[in-house]
Amino acid sequence: MNKILTFGLIIPLLAIYGCKKFLEEKSDQRLSTIETITDMQALLNFYNDLNYNEPAMGEICGDNYFISDAVFNQRPDHERNLYVWAAAYVFPEASNSWLYGYKQVNIANTVLQAVKDKETSINDKVRLANIKAQALFFRAKAYFNMVSIWAMPYDQASSTQLPGLPLRLDPDLNKVSTRAGLDETYAQIIHDFTQCLPHLLEKDVIQTRPSKGAAYGMLSRVYLQMREYNQAGKYADSALNIQRTLIDYNKLDANANFPIALLNAEVIFESRTGHTLIQQASTFVSPELYNLYSSNDLRKTIFFRPSGTNYLFRGSYEGAASYFTGISTGELLLTRAECLIRSEQINKGLEDLNQLLINRLRSGSFVPIKGLNKDEALKMIKTERRKELAFRALRWADIRRFNQEGDAIILKRNVNGKEYTLMPNDLRYALAIPEDIIQLSGISQNAR
């Protein structure tokens, strides 16, 4: 087992950095320690690699927070660059989200290869198919997280002309990496998620493992980002048909340090991110975000606590200072509501929104929302997405998507007396790939 875990840590490093000695090793030698379904599941249970270290850029690059000049000045160069949307050098060498993403891909590919190699000798075909499905889920999730950061937003008309990601589909380190098109990247993500669906359990033994509900939820995210709203709504509905429980925030203890528990009733899939730039104790909530909550909105006190004249976020579904990035019923209700409204089913969409809000507002203060036209309802949904999904690394994707549709959201930072601006649809909405990766792999850098 130690050999398996060591493999899971080291091989992805070699895949990215191309050590010649190891590249010459045969693929089957690397798989020789994976003999049983138990071995395969052990790799897929490796929480620190497959559920933790999710990319934080979806929050770092958004507009839900700010840091003080003192904190900014203490951070390393790459973090300061990332905070102000610099065109280059926004990631450190050797240890960054690109590396973590491809580590997940390589673990998934290793398990998929082991399934292929052992399928004739392992008799438990149902469990083996489930192992394969879990691996496909993790590979698709990794690619989706990365394409949301290192590629421009998806648009059907331009997706064949824009670069996507290098798609590694097996653990063979001898293959040269090249960037697939954006359309090919999304097609691979959708393929993996849909292929895994038939063989996942509706709910697994714990939310850290992929389930059918989690795959439906991820497909809903993918199609939402692609602005294919009928599909996004369909998959959100499928997930909610498996799990639709909401927490009544009136029953939470607002005096607790972290009022919302880990693996609570709303969590369909558990994952989280952590990043030194957005440490909970030094990351202040944007006044614009904070002021969106009414005095009767319990999220205002459950999510935030005062820190001098500012506020800190404490509403993570991790029950701790780290940031939840998984799939929840609240997110899916908002997605389904948005998609219903966009398809002219405004009343049904508002029913979903009201179902969420009655569990978020102080008892006795809830008044159902009704009688809105499409534009008014969409505006409200966009606001509620920002409020409900704050600090879940989803804001950046929403800004990218809304700006494609003409919302003209301009991002601004004020640091040391200087203002930094990111205009809608700027090329910097695809972050710079780490420069050492470009040098070592020869893949193309994002346009600037």
CSV table of C-alpha atoms in Angstrom, one decimal:
chain,number,residue,atom,x,y,z
A,1,MET,CA,0.0,0.0,0.0
A,2,ASN,CA,2.9,2.4,0.8
A,3,LYS,CA,4.2,1.8,-2.7
A,4,ILE,CA,0.8,2.7,-4.2
A,5,LEU,CA,0.6,5.9,-2.2
A,6,THR,CA,4.2,6.9,-3.1
A,7,PHE,CA,3.3,6.2,-6.7
A,8,GLY,CA,0.3,8.5,-6.4
A,9,LEU,CA,2.5,11.4,-5.2
A,10,ILE,CA,5.6,11.0,-7.4
A,11,ILE,CA,4.5,9.9,-10.8
A,12,PRO,CA,2.5,13.1,-11.6
A,13,LEU,CA,5.6,15.2,-10.8
A,14,LEU,CA,7.6,13.1,-13.3
A,15,ALA,CA,4.8,13.4,-15.9
A,16,ILE,CA,4.9,17.2,-15.7
A,17,TYR,CA,8.6,17.8,-15.3
A,18,GLY,CA,9.8,15.1,-17.7
A,19,CYS,CA,12.7,13.4,-15.9
A,20,LYS,CA,14.3,11.4,-18.8
A,21,LYS,CA,15.4,8.5,-16.6
A,22,PHE,CA,11.8,7.8,-15.5
A,23,LEU,CA,10.3,8.5,-18.9
A,24,GLU,CA,12.2,5.6,-20.2
A,25,GLU,CA,10.6,3.2,-17.7
A,26,LYS,CA,7.9,0.9,-19.0
A,27,SER,CA,4.3,1.8,-18.2
A,28,ASP,CA,3.5,-1.7,-16.8
A,29,GLN,CA,6.4,-1.4,-14.3
A,30,ARG,CA,4.6,1.5,-12.7
A,31,LEU,CA,1.4,-0.5,-12.4
A,32,SER,CA,2.9,-3.6,-11.0
A,33,THR,CA,1.8,-2.8,-7.4
A,34,ILE,CA,-1.8,-2.4,-8.4
A,35,GLU,CA,-3.2,-5.9,-8.3
A,36,THR,CA,-6.7,-5.8,-6.7
A,37,ILE,CA,-9.9,-3.8,-6.5
A,38,THR,CA,-8.8,-2.8,-3.0
A,39,ASP,CA,-5.6,-1.4,-4.4
A,40,MET,CA,-7.5,0.6,-6.9
A,41,GLN,CA,-10.0,1.9,-4.4
A,42,ALA,CA,-7.1,2.9,-2.1
A,43,LEU,CA,-5.8,5.2,-4.8
A,44,LEU,CA,-9.2,6.7,-5.4
A,45,ASN,CA,-9.7,7.2,-1.6
A,46,PHE,CA,-6.6,9.5,-1.5
A,47,TYR,CA,-8.5,12.6,-0.2
A,48,ASN,CA,-5.5,14.9,-0.2
A,49,ASP,CA,-4.9,14.4,-3.9
A,50,LEU,CA,-8.4,13.9,-5.3
A,51,ASN,CA,-10.7,16.0,-3.0
A,52,TYR,CA,-8.3,18.6,-1.5
A,53,ASN,CA,-6.2,21.2,-3.3
A,54,GLU,CA,-8.9,22.1,-5.7
A,55,PRO,CA,-8.0,25.2,-7.6
A,56,ALA,CA,-8.7,28.4,-5.6
A,57,MET,CA,-8.4,30.7,-8.6
A,58,GLY,CA,-12.2,30.8,-9.0
A,59,GLU,CA,-12.3,32.7,-5.7
A,60,ILE,CA,-8.9,34.5,-5.8
A,61,CYS,CA,-9.6,36.1,-9.1
A,62,GLY,CA,-13.2,37.2,-8.3
A,63,ASP,CA,-14.7,40.1,-6.5
A,64,ASN,CA,-16.0,38.7,-3.2
A,65,TYR,CA,-13.1,39.8,-1.1
A,66,PHE,CA,-10.1,42.0,-0.6
A,67,ILE,CA,-6.9,41.9,1.3
A,68,SER,CA,-5.1,44.8,3.1
A,69,ASP,CA,-2.0,46.5,1.7
A,70,ALA,CA,0.0,45.0,4.6
A,71,VAL,CA,-1.1,41.5,3.7
A,72,PHE,CA,-0.5,42.1,0.0
A,73,ASN,CA,3.0,43.4,0.6
A,74,GLN,CA,3.9,40.3,2.6
A,75,ARG,CA,2.9,37.8,0.0
A,76,PRO,CA,5.3,36.3,-2.6
A,77,ASP,CA,5.5,37.9,-6.1
A,78,HIS,CA,3.3,35.3,-7.8
A,79,GLU,CA,0.5,35.7,-5.3
A,80,ARG,CA,0.6,39.5,-5.7
A,81,ASN,CA,0.5,39.1,-9.5
A,82,LEU,CA,-2.5,36.8,-9.2
A,83,TYR,CA,-4.4,39.2,-7.0
A,84,VAL,CA,-4.1,42.0,-9.5
A,85,TRP,CA,-4.7,39.8,-12.6
A,86,ALA,CA,-1.1,40.2,-14.0
A,87,ALA,CA,-0.6,38.8,-17.5
A,88,ALA,CA,2.3,36.4,-16.4
A,89,TYR,CA,4.1,34.8,-13.5
A,90,VAL,CA,1.0,34.2,-11.4
A,91,PHE,CA,2.0,30.7,-10.2
A,92,PRO,CA,5.1,29.4,-8.4
A,93,GLU,CA,7.3,26.8,-10.0
A,94,ALA,CA,7.0,23.1,-9.1
A,95,SER,CA,4.0,23.4,-6.8
A,96,ASN,CA,0.9,24.9,-8.3
A,97,SER,CA,-2.7,24.1,-9.3
A,98,TRP,CA,-1.6,22.9,-12.8
A,99,LEU,CA,0.5,20.3,-11.1
A,100,TYR,CA,-2.2,19.3,-8.6
A,101,GLY,CA,-4.7,19.0,-11.5
A,102,TYR,CA,-2.5,16.7,-13.6
A,103,LYS,CA,-1.7,14.7,-10.5
A,104,GLN,CA,-5.4,13.9,-10.2
A,105,VAL,CA,-5.5,13.1,-14.0
A,106,ASN,CA,-2.6,10.7,-13.6
A,107,ILE,CA,-4.0,8.9,-10.6
A,108,ALA,CA,-7.3,8.5,-12.5
A,109,ASN,CA,-5.5,7.3,-15.7
A,110,THR,CA,-3.4,4.8,-13.6
A,111,VAL,CA,-6.6,3.3,-12.1
A,112,LEU,CA,-8.2,3.1,-15.6
A,113,GLN,CA,-5.2,1.3,-17.0
A,114,ALA,CA,-5.2,-1.1,-14.0
A,115,VAL,CA,-8.9,-1.8,-14.6
A,116,LYS,CA,-8.2,-2.6,-18.3
A,117,ASP,CA,-5.2,-4.8,-17.4
A,118,LYS,CA,-7.1,-6.8,-14.7
A,119,GLU,CA,-10.6,-7.0,-16.1
A,120,THR,CA,-10.1,-10.6,-17.3
A,121,SER,CA,-8.7,-11.8,-13.9
A,122,ILE,CA,-11.0,-10.0,-11.5
A,123,ASN,CA,-14.4,-11.7,-11.2
A,124,ASP,CA,-16.3,-8.9,-9.5
A,125,LYS,CA,-17.4,-7.0,-12.7
A,126,VAL,CA,-19.9,-4.7,-10.9
A,127,ARG,CA,-17.3,-3.4,-8.4
A,128,LEU,CA,-14.7,-3.1,-11.1
A,129,ALA,CA,-17.1,-1.1,-13.3
A,130,ASN,CA,-17.7,1.2,-10.3
A,131,ILE,CA,-13.9,1.7,-9.8
A,132,LYS,CA,-13.7,2.7,-13.5
A,133,ALA,CA,-16.6,5.1,-13.1
A,134,GLN,CA,-14.9,6.7,-10.0
A,135,ALA,CA,-11.7,7.2,-12.0
A,136,LEU,CA,-13.6,8.7,-14.9
A,137,PHE,CA,-15.3,11.1,-12.6
A,138,PHE,CA,-12.1,12.3,-11.0
A,139,ARG,CA,-10.4,12.8,-14.4
A,140,ALA,CA,-13.3,14.8,-15.7
A,141,LYS,CA,-13.5,16.9,-12.6
A,142,ALA,CA,-9.8,17.7,-12.8
A,143,TYR,CA,-10.1,18.7,-16.4
A,144,PHE,CA,-13.2,20.8,-15.8
A,145,ASN,CA,-11.5,22.7,-12.9
A,146,MET,CA,-8.5,23.4,-15.1
A,147,VAL,CA,-10.3,24.4,-18.2
A,148,SER,CA,-12.2,27.0,-16.1
A,149,ILE,CA,-8.9,28.6,-15.3
A,150,TRP,CA,-6.5,28.1,-18.2
A,151,ALA,CA,-8.8,28.5,-21.2
A,152,MET,CA,-11.1,31.3,-22.3
A,153,PRO,CA,-14.8,30.9,-21.6
A,154,TYR,CA,-16.6,28.4,-23.8
A,155,ASP,CA,-18.6,29.8,-26.7
A,156,GLN,CA,-19.9,27.4,-29.3
A,157,ALA,CA,-19.1,29.7,-32.2
A,158,SER,CA,-15.4,30.0,-31.3
A,159,SER,CA,-14.7,26.8,-29.4
A,160,THR,CA,-13.0,25.1,-32.4
A,161,GLN,CA,-10.5,28.0,-32.7
A,162,LEU,CA,-9.6,28.4,-29.1
A,163,PRO,CA,-7.0,26.2,-27.2
A,164,GLY,CA,-8.0,23.9,-24.4
A,165,LEU,CA,-5.9,21.6,-22.3
A,166,PRO,CA,-3.4,18.8,-23.0
A,167,LEU,CA,-5.6,15.7,-22.7
A,168,ARG,CA,-3.7,12.9,-21.1
A,169,LEU,CA,-5.9,9.8,-21.4
A,170,ASP,CA,-3.5,7.1,-20.2
A,171,PRO,CA,-0.5,6.9,-17.9
A,172,ASP,CA,2.1,6.6,-20.6
A,173,LEU,CA,4.7,9.2,-19.8
A,174,ASN,CA,6.4,8.9,-23.2
A,175,LYS,CA,3.6,10.6,-25.0
A,176,VAL,CA,4.3,14.3,-25.9
A,177,SER,CA,1.7,16.8,-24.5
A,178,THR,CA,-0.1,19.1,-26.9
A,179,ARG,CA,-3.0,21.3,-26.2
A,180,ALA,CA,-6.4,20.1,-27.6
A,181,GLY,CA,-9.0,22.5,-28.8
A,182,LEU,CA,-11.4,24.0,-26.4
A,183,ASP,CA,-14.2,22.0,-28.0
A,184,GLU,CA,-12.3,18.8,-27.7
A,185,THR,CA,-11.6,19.5,-24.0
A,186,TYR,CA,-15.2,20.0,-23.1
A,187,ALA,CA,-16.2,17.0,-25.2
A,188,GLN,CA,-13.8,14.8,-23.2
A,189,ILE,CA,-15.1,16.2,-19.9
A,190,ILE,CA,-18.7,15.5,-20.9
A,191,HIS,CA,-17.7,12.0,-22.2
A,192,ASP,CA,-16.1,11.0,-19.0
A,193,PHE,CA,-18.9,12.2,-16.8
A,194,THR,CA,-21.6,10.6,-18.9
A,195,GLN,CA,-19.7,7.3,-19.2
A,196,CYS,CA,-19.3,7.1,-15.4
A,197,LEU,CA,-23.0,7.6,-14.6
A,198,PRO,CA,-24.4,4.1,-15.1
A,199,HIS,CA,-21.9,2.5,-12.8
A,200,LEU,CA,-21.9,4.9,-9.9
A,201,LEU,CA,-24.1,4.5,-6.8
A,202,GLU,CA,-26.8,7.0,-6.3
A,203,LYS,CA,-25.2,7.8,-2.9
A,204,ASP,CA,-21.9,6.3,-2.0
A,205,VAL,CA,-20.8,5.4,1.6
A,206,ILE,CA,-19.4,8.9,2.1
A,207,GLN,CA,-19.6,12.2,0.1
A,208,THR,CA,-15.9,12.2,-0.7
A,209,ARG,CA,-16.5,9.4,-3.2
A,210,PRO,CA,-18.1,10.1,-6.6
A,211,SER,CA,-21.8,9.2,-6.8
A,212,LYS,CA,-24.5,9.4,-9.4
A,213,GLY,CA,-25.8,12.6,-7.8
A,214,ALA,CA,-22.3,14.1,-7.8
A,215,ALA,CA,-21.8,13.3,-11.5
A,216,TYR,CA,-25.2,14.8,-12.4
A,217,GLY,CA,-24.2,17.9,-10.4
A,218,MET,CA,-20.8,18.2,-12.2
A,219,LEU,CA,-22.5,17.8,-15.6
A,220,SER,CA,-24.9,20.6,-14.5
A,221,ARG,CA,-21.9,22.8,-13.8
A,222,VAL,CA,-20.2,22.0,-17.1
A,223,TYR,CA,-23.3,22.8,-19.2
A,224,LEU,CA,-23.9,25.9,-17.2
A,225,GLN,CA,-20.4,27.2,-18.0
A,226,MET,CA,-21.0,26.3,-21.6
A,227,ARG,CA,-24.3,28.3,-21.5
A,228,GLU,CA,-26.2,25.2,-22.6
A,229,TYR,CA,-29.0,25.9,-20.2
A,230,ASN,CA,-31.5,23.1,-21.1
A,231,GLN,CA,-28.8,20.5,-20.4
A,232,ALA,CA,-27.6,22.3,-17.2
A,233,GLY,CA,-31.2,22.4,-15.9
A,234,LYS,CA,-31.8,18.7,-16.8
A,235,TYR,CA,-28.8,17.5,-14.9
A,236,ALA,CA,-29.5,19.7,-11.9
A,237,ASP,CA,-32.9,18.2,-11.8
A,238,SER,CA,-31.5,14.7,-12.0
A,239,ALA,CA,-29.2,15.4,-9.0
A,240,LEU,CA,-32.0,16.9,-7.0
A,241,ASN,CA,-34.2,13.9,-7.6
A,242,ILE,CA,-31.6,11.9,-5.7
A,243,GLN,CA,-30.9,14.5,-3.0
A,244,ARG,CA,-32.8,17.7,-2.3
A,245,THR,CA,-32.4,18.3,1.5
A,246,LEU,CA,-31.8,21.9,2.6
A,247,ILE,CA,-30.6,23.1,6.0
A,248,ASP,CA,-32.9,25.4,7.8
A,249,TYR,CA,-30.5,28.1,8.8
A,250,ASN,CA,-32.8,29.0,11.7
A,251,LYS,CA,-31.6,25.9,13.4
A,252,LEU,CA,-27.9,26.7,13.1
A,253,ASP,CA,-25.9,28.1,16.0
A,254,ALA,CA,-24.8,31.6,14.9
A,255,ASN,CA,-22.5,31.8,17.9
A,256,ALA,CA,-20.4,28.9,16.8
A,257,ASN,CA,-17.0,29.6,15.3
A,258,PHE,CA,-18.1,27.7,12.1
A,259,PRO,CA,-21.8,27.2,12.2
A,260,ILE,CA,-22.1,24.9,9.2
A,261,ALA,CA,-20.9,21.3,9.7
A,262,LEU,CA,-18.6,19.3,7.5
A,263,LEU,CA,-20.5,16.6,5.4
A,264,ASN,CA,-23.8,18.2,6.2
A,265,ALA,CA,-27.2,17.2,4.7
A,266,GLU,CA,-26.8,19.5,1.7
A,267,VAL,CA,-23.4,18.1,0.6
A,268,ILE,CA,-23.7,15.7,-2.4
A,269,PHE,CA,-19.9,15.7,-3.1
A,270,GLU,CA,-17.2,16.9,-0.8
A,271,SER,CA,-14.1,18.8,-2.0
A,272,ARG,CA,-12.2,21.8,-0.8
A,273,THR,CA,-9.5,24.2,-1.6
A,274,GLY,CA,-6.9,26.1,0.3
A,275,HIS,CA,-4.6,28.9,-0.7
A,276,THR,CA,-2.3,31.2,1.4
A,277,LEU,CA,-3.6,34.3,-0.4
A,278,ILE,CA,-7.1,33.8,0.9
A,279,GLN,CA,-6.5,32.6,4.4
A,280,GLN,CA,-9.7,33.0,6.4
A,281,ALA,CA,-8.1,35.2,9.1
A,282,SER,CA,-6.7,37.8,6.6
A,283,THR,CA,-9.3,37.8,3.8
A,284,PHE,CA,-11.9,40.5,4.2
A,285,VAL,CA,-15.4,40.2,2.7
A,286,SER,CA,-16.2,42.7,-0.1
A,287,PRO,CA,-18.6,45.4,1.3
A,288,GLU,CA,-20.5,45.1,-2.0
A,289,LEU,CA,-21.1,41.4,-1.3
A,290,TYR,CA,-21.9,41.9,2.4
A,291,ASN,CA,-24.5,44.6,1.7
A,292,LEU,CA,-26.4,42.3,-0.6
A,293,TYR,CA,-27.8,40.4,2.4
A,294,SER,CA,-30.9,41.9,4.1
A,295,SER,CA,-31.1,42.1,7.9
A,296,ASN,CA,-33.4,39.1,7.9
A,297,ASP,CA,-31.1,37.0,5.8
A,298,LEU,CA,-29.5,34.5,8.2
A,299,ARG,CA,-26.5,34.1,5.9
A,300,LYS,CA,-25.4,37.6,6.9
A,301,THR,CA,-24.6,36.3,10.4
A,302,ILE,CA,-24.0,32.6,9.6
A,303,PHE,CA,-21.5,33.3,6.8
A,304,PHE,CA,-19.7,36.3,8.2
A,305,ARG,CA,-18.3,37.6,11.5
A,306,PRO,CA,-17.0,41.1,12.3
A,307,SER,CA,-13.3,41.9,12.3
A,308,GLY,CA,-12.8,45.5,13.2
A,309,THR,CA,-14.7,47.5,10.6
A,310,ASN,CA,-14.6,44.6,8.2
A,311,TYR,CA,-15.9,41.1,8.0
A,312,LEU,CA,-14.4,37.6,7.7
A,313,PHE,CA,-16.1,34.6,6.0
A,314,ARG,CA,-16.9,31.7,8.2
A,315,GLY,CA,-19.7,30.0,6.4
A,316,SER,CA,-17.8,27.2,4.7
A,317,TYR,CA,-19.5,23.8,4.4
A,318,GLU,CA,-16.2,22.4,5.7
A,319,GLY,CA,-17.0,23.4,9.3
A,320,ALA,CA,-13.5,25.0,9.3
A,321,ALA,CA,-11.4,27.8,7.8
A,322,SER,CA,-10.9,26.0,4.5
A,323,TYR,CA,-13.2,26.6,1.5
A,324,PHE,CA,-15.8,24.2,0.3
A,325,THR,CA,-15.9,23.6,-3.5
A,326,GLY,CA,-18.1,20.6,-3.7
A,327,ILE,CA,-21.7,20.0,-5.0
A,328,SER,CA,-24.6,21.0,-2.8
A,329,THR,CA,-28.4,21.0,-3.1
A,330,GLY,CA,-28.5,24.8,-2.7
A,331,GLU,CA,-26.3,25.3,-5.7
A,332,LEU,CA,-28.3,22.9,-7.8
A,333,LEU,CA,-31.6,24.6,-6.9
A,334,LEU,CA,-30.2,27.9,-8.1
A,335,THR,CA,-28.9,26.3,-11.3
A,336,ARG,CA,-32.3,24.7,-12.0
A,337,ALA,CA,-34.1,27.9,-11.2
A,338,GLU,CA,-31.9,29.9,-13.6
A,339,CYS,CA,-32.4,27.4,-16.4
A,340,LEU,CA,-36.1,27.3,-15.9
A,341,ILE,CA,-36.3,31.1,-16.0
A,342,ARG,CA,-34.2,31.3,-19.2
A,343,SER,CA,-36.6,28.8,-20.8
A,344,GLU,CA,-39.5,31.1,-20.0
A,345,GLN,CA,-40.7,28.9,-17.1
A,346,ILE,CA,-40.4,31.8,-14.7
A,347,ASN,CA,-42.9,30.7,-12.0
A,348,LYS,CA,-41.3,27.3,-11.7
A,349,GLY,CA,-37.9,28.9,-11.5
A,350,LEU,CA,-39.1,31.2,-8.7
A,351,GLU,CA,-40.6,28.2,-6.9
A,352,ASP,CA,-37.0,26.8,-6.7
A,353,LEU,CA,-35.7,30.1,-5.5
A,354,ASN,CA,-38.4,30.4,-2.8
A,355,GLN,CA,-37.6,26.9,-1.6
A,356,LEU,CA,-34.0,28.0,-1.0
A,357,LEU,CA,-34.9,31.3,0.6
A,358,ILE,CA,-37.4,30.0,3.1
A,359,ASN,CA,-34.5,28.0,4.6
A,360,ARG,CA,-32.2,31.0,4.6
A,361,LEU,CA,-34.3,33.8,6.0
A,362,ARG,CA,-35.3,34.4,9.6
A,363,SER,CA,-38.5,32.6,10.6
A,364,GLY,CA,-41.6,34.7,10.0
A,365,SER,CA,-39.8,37.1,7.6
A,366,PHE,CA,-40.1,35.1,4.4
A,367,VAL,CA,-42.4,36.5,1.7
A,368,PRO,CA,-42.6,34.4,-1.5
A,369,ILE,CA,-41.1,36.1,-4.6
A,370,LYS,CA,-43.6,36.2,-7.5
A,371,GLY,CA,-44.8,38.3,-10.4
A,372,LEU,CA,-41.3,39.0,-11.8
A,373,ASN,CA,-40.6,39.2,-15.5
A,374,LYS,CA,-37.8,37.2,-17.1
A,375,ASP,CA,-35.2,40.0,-16.8
A,376,GLU,CA,-36.1,40.7,-13.2
A,377,ALA,CA,-36.0,37.1,-12.2
A,378,LEU,CA,-32.7,36.5,-13.9
A,379,LYS,CA,-31.2,39.5,-12.1
A,380,MET,CA,-32.4,38.1,-8.8
A,381,ILE,CA,-31.0,34.6,-9.5
A,382,LYS,CA,-27.6,36.1,-10.4
A,383,THR,CA,-27.6,38.0,-7.1
A,384,GLU,CA,-28.7,34.9,-5.1
A,385,ARG,CA,-25.9,32.8,-6.8
A,386,ARG,CA,-23.4,35.3,-5.5
A,387,LYS,CA,-24.9,35.3,-2.0
A,388,GLU,CA,-25.4,31.6,-1.6
A,389,LEU,CA,-22.2,30.4,-3.3
A,390,ALA,CA,-19.8,32.9,-1.8
A,391,PHE,CA,-16.3,31.6,-1.3
A,392,ARG,CA,-16.9,28.4,-3.2
A,393,ALA,CA,-14.5,29.2,-6.1
A,394,LEU,CA,-17.5,29.6,-8.4
A,395,ARG,CA,-17.7,33.4,-8.8
A,396,TRP,CA,-14.9,33.6,-11.5
A,397,ALA,CA,-16.8,31.2,-13.7
A,398,ASP,CA,-20.0,33.1,-13.2
A,399,ILE,CA,-18.4,36.5,-14.0
A,400,ARG,CA,-16.9,35.0,-17.2
A,401,ARG,CA,-20.3,33.6,-18.2
A,402,PHE,CA,-22.3,36.7,-17.4
A,403,ASN,CA,-19.9,38.9,-19.3
A,404,GLN,CA,-20.3,36.8,-22.4
A,405,GLU,CA,-24.0,37.7,-22.1
A,406,GLY,CA,-23.4,41.4,-21.9
A,407,ASP,CA,-23.4,42.0,-18.1
A,408,ALA,CA,-20.2,44.1,-18.4
A,409,ILE,CA,-18.8,43.3,-15.0
A,410,ILE,CA,-15.6,45.3,-14.4
A,411,LEU,CA,-13.3,44.0,-11.7
A,412,LYS,CA,-11.2,46.4,-9.7
A,413,ARG,CA,-8.5,46.2,-7.0
A,414,ASN,CA,-7.0,49.1,-5.1
A,415,VAL,CA,-3.5,48.2,-3.8
A,416,ASN,CA,-1.0,50.7,-2.3
A,417,GLY,CA,-2.8,53.6,-3.8
A,418,LYS,CA,-3.0,52.1,-7.3
A,419,GLU,CA,-6.1,50.8,-9.1
A,420,TYR,CA,-6.0,47.6,-11.1
A,421,THR,CA,-8.8,46.8,-13.6
A,422,LEU,CA,-9.9,43.7,-15.5
A,423,MET,CA,-12.3,44.5,-18.3
A,424,PRO,CA,-15.0,42.1,-19.5
A,425,ASN,CA,-13.8,39.3,-21.8
A,426,ASP,CA,-10.1,40.3,-21.3
A,427,LEU,CA,-7.6,37.7,-22.5
A,428,ARG,CA,-6.5,37.5,-18.8
A,429,TYR,CA,-9.7,35.6,-18.1
A,430,ALA,CA,-7.5,32.7,-19.2
A,431,LEU,CA,-4.7,32.7,-16.6
A,432,ALA,CA,-1.1,32.3,-17.7
A,433,ILE,CA,0.0,28.6,-17.6
A,434,PRO,CA,3.0,28.3,-15.2
A,435,GLU,CA,6.0,29.4,-17.1
A,436,ASP,CA,8.1,26.4,-16.1
A,437,ILE,CA,5.5,24.1,-17.6
A,438,ILE,CA,5.7,26.0,-20.9
A,439,GLN,CA,9.5,25.7,-20.9
A,440,LEU,CA,9.6,22.0,-20.1
A,441,SER,CA,6.7,20.8,-22.2
A,442,GLY,CA,6.7,23.1,-25.2
A,443,ILE,CA,3.0,23.6,-25.1
A,444,SER,CA,1.6,27.0,-26.2
A,445,GLN,CA,1.1,29.8,-23.7
A,446,ASN,CA,-2.3,31.6,-23.5
A,447,ALA,CA,-2.5,34.7,-25.6
A,448,ARG,CA,-1.9,38.0,-23.9
